[in-house]
Coordinates of C-alpha atoms in Angstrom, one line a residue:
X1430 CA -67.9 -27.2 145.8
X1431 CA -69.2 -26.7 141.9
X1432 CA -66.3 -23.5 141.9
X1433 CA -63.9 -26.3 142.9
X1434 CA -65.5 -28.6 140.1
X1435 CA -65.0 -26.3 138.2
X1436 CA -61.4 -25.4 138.4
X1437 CA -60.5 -29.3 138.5
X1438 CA -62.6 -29.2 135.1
X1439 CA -60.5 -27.2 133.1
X1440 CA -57.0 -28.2 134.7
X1441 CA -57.5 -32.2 135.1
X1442 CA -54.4 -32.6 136.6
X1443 CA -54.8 -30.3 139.4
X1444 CA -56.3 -31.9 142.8
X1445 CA -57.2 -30.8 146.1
X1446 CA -54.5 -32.0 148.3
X1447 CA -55.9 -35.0 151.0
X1448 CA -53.4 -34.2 154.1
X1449 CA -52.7 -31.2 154.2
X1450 CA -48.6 -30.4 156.3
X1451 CA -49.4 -30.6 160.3
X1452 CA -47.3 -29.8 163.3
X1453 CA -45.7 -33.1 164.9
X1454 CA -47.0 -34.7 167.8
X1455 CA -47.1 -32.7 171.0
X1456 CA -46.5 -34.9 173.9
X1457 CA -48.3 -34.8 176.9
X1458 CA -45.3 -33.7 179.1
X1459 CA -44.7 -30.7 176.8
X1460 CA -45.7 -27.8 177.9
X1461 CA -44.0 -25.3 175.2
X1462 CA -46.5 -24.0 172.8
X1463 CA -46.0 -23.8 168.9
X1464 CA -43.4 -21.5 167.8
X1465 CA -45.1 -18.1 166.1
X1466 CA -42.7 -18.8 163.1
X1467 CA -44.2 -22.6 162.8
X1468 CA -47.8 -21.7 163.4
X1469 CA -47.7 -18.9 161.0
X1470 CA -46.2 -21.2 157.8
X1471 CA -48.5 -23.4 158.4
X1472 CA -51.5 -20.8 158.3
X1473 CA -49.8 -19.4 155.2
X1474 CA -49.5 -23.1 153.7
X1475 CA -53.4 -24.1 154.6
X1476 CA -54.7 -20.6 153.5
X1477 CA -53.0 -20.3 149.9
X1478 CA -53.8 -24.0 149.5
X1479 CA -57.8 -23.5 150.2
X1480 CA -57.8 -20.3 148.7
X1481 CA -56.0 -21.6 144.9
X1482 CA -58.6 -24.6 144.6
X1483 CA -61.4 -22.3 145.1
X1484 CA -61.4 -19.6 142.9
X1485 CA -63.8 -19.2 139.9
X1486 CA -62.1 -19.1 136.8
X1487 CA -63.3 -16.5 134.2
X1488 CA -63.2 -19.8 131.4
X1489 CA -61.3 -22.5 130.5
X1490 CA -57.8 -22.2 128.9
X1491 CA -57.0 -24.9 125.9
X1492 CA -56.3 -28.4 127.2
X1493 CA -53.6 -29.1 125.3
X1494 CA -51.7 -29.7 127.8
X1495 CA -51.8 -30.7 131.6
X1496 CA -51.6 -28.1 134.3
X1497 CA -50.3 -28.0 137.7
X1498 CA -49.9 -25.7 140.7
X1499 CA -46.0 -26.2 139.5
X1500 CA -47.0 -24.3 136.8
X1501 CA -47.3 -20.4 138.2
X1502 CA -44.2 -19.0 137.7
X1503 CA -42.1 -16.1 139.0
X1504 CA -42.6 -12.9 137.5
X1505 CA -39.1 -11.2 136.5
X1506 CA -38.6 -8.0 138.8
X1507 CA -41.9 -8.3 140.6
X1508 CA -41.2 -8.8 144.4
X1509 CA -42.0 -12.7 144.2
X1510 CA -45.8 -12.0 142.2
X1511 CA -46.4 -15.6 140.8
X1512 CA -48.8 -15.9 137.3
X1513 CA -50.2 -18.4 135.6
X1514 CA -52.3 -17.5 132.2
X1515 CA -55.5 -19.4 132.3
X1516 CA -55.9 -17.7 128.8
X1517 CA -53.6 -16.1 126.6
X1518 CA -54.7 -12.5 124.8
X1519 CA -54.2 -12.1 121.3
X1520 CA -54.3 -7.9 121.4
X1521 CA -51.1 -5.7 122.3
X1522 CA -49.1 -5.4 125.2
X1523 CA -49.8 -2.1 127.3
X1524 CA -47.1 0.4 127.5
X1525 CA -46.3 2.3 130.9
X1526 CA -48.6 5.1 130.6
X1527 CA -51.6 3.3 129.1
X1528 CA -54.8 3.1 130.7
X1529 CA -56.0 0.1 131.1
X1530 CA -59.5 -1.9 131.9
X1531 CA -59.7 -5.1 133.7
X1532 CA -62.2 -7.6 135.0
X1533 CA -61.0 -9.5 138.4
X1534 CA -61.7 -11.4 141.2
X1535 CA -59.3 -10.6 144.5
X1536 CA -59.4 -13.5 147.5
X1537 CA -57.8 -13.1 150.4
X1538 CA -55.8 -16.2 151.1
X1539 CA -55.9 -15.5 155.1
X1540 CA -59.7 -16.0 154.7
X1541 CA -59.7 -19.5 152.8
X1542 CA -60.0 -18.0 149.7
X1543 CA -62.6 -15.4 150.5
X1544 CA -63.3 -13.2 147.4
X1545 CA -63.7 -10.0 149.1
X1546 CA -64.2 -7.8 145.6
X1547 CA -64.9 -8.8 141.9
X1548 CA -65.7 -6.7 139.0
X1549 CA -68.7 -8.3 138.2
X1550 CA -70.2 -7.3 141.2
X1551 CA -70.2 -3.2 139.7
X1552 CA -73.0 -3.0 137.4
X1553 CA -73.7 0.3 135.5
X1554 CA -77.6 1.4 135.0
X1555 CA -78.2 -1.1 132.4
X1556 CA -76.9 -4.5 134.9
X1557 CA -73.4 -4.7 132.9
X1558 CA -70.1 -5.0 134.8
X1559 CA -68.0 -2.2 135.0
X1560 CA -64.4 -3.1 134.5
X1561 CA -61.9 -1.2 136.5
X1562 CA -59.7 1.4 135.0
X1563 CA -56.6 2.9 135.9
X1564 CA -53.3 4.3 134.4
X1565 CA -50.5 2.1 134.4
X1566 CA -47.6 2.9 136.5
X1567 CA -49.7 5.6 138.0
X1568 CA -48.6 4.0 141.8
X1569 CA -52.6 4.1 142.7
X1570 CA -52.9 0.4 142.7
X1571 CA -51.4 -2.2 144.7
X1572 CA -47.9 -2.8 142.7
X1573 CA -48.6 -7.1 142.3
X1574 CA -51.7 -6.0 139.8
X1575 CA -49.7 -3.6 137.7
X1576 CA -46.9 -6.4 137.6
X1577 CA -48.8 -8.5 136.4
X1578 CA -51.1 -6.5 133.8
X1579 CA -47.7 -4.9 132.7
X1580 CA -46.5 -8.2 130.6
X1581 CA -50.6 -9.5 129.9
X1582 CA -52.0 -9.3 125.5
X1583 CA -55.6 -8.0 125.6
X1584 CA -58.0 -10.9 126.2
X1585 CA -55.8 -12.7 128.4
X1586 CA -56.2 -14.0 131.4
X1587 CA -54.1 -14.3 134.2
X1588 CA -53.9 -15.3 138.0
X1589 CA -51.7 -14.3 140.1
X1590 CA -50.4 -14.9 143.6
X1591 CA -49.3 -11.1 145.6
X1592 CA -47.4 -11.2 148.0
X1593 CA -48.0 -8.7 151.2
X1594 CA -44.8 -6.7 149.6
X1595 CA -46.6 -6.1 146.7
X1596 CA -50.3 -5.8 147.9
X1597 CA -51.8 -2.9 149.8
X1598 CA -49.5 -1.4 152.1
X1599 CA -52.3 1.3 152.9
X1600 CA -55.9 1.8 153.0
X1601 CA -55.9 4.1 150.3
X1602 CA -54.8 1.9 147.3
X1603 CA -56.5 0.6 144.3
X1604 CA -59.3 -1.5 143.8
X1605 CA -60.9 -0.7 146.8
X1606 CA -63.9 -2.7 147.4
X1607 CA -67.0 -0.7 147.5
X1608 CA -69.1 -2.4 149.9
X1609 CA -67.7 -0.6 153.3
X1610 CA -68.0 -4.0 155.4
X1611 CA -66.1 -5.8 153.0
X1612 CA -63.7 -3.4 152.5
X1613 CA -63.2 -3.0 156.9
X1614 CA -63.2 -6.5 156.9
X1615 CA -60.4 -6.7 154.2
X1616 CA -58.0 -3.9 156.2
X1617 CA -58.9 -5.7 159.5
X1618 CA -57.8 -8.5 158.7
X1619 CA -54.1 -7.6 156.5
X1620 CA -53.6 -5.0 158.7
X1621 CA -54.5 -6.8 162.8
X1622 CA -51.5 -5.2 164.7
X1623 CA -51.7 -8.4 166.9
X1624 CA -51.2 -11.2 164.2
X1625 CA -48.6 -9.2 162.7
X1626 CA -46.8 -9.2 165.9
X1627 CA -47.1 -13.0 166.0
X1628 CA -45.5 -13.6 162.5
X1629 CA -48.0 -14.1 160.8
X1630 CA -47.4 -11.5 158.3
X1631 CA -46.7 -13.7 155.4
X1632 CA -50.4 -15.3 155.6
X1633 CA -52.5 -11.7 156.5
X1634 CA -51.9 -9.7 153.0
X1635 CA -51.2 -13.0 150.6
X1636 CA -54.2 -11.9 147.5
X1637 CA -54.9 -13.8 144.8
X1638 CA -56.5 -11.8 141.5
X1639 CA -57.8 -13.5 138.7
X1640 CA -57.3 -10.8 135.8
X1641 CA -58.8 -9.9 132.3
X1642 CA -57.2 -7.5 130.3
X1643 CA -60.5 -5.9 128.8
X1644 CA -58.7 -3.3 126.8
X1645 CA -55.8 -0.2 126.2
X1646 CA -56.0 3.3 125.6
X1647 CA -52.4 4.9 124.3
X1648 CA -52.1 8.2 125.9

């Protein structure tokens, strides 16, 4: 409850939604069980909806303005990856090639918004987070987080809803939580042969990553 507070805080117009979309009435003569496709959107709508008003933010963006959930916005040529900058960077732009360093949270929307890895969580020997590196356009992480890092200034920060296109298609992609429960739980769960079977592919691998663009190192 005080990580919803705290979202609401900083964006005053957002709200948690009091009726969430249900399936019509089923009548007692009816024996015909919900269609996969209908049970599935409805598990994608619940989850994403849960999952977007419980995520910690890394701080408050300016309240100049009102913000809403209308507010993420497609990103151009990224598969359907939607952004919205909680926090916009003043530092350059990375270049394809560039190693970057980011601070995130990831939540998997299939789990209500369960944050299955963050950043914050790797500590080096002296308790500070260690931010995650990696070269971009390298193909070694999951292609919604270099979409999104790609347009991002230093010091922004962004988050962003990935699609299952554009989120691990393997077990071997980056970040890969550390903690080997999490990290079965996480591949369990986007990768359960018999959910994907009943359509609900479109609710199993939906992340969403808060991300801070730490810094960039030209190579």
């Amino acid at each position: 409850m005080d990580k919803v507070l705290v979202l609401l805080n900083c964006f005053p117009s957002l709200h948690v939604p009091h009726h969430l979309p249900s399936s019509p009435p089923i009548s007692s003569t009816s024996t015909s069980p919900p269609s996969p496709t209908r049970r599935a959107l409805s598990l994608s709508i619940i989850s994403l909806s849960t999952a977007l008003f419980s995520i910690p933010v890394f701080s408050c963006p300016a309240a100049s303005s009102a913000t809403s959930i209308t507010d993420f916005l497609d990103l151009p040529n990224s598969g359907g990856v939607k952004a919205l900058d909680l926090r916009i960077g003043s530092g350059p732009v990375p270049d394809e090639g560039d190693q970057v360093a980011i601070h995130y949270y990831g939540r998997l929307a299939a789990k209500q918004g369960w944050r299955f890895d963050s950043t914050y969580d790797h500590k080096d020997s002296a308790g500070e987070p260690v931010p995650f590196v990696f070269t971009l356009g390298s193909g070694k992480v999951i292609a919604g987080i270099e979409t999104a890092v790609r347009s991002m200034k230093v010091g922004g920060v962004r988050r962003v809803i990935i699609p299952p296109s554009q989120g691990y298609q393997n077990t071997t992609q980056e970040p890969i939580p550390p903690n080997i429960f999490d990290r079965q739980r996480l591949f369990t769960t986007i990768f359960n042969p018999t959910r994907l079977a009943n359509g609900e592919g479109s609710t199993l691998g939906t992340l969403i990553f808060d991300i801070e663009l730490v810094s960039l190192r030209n190579q």
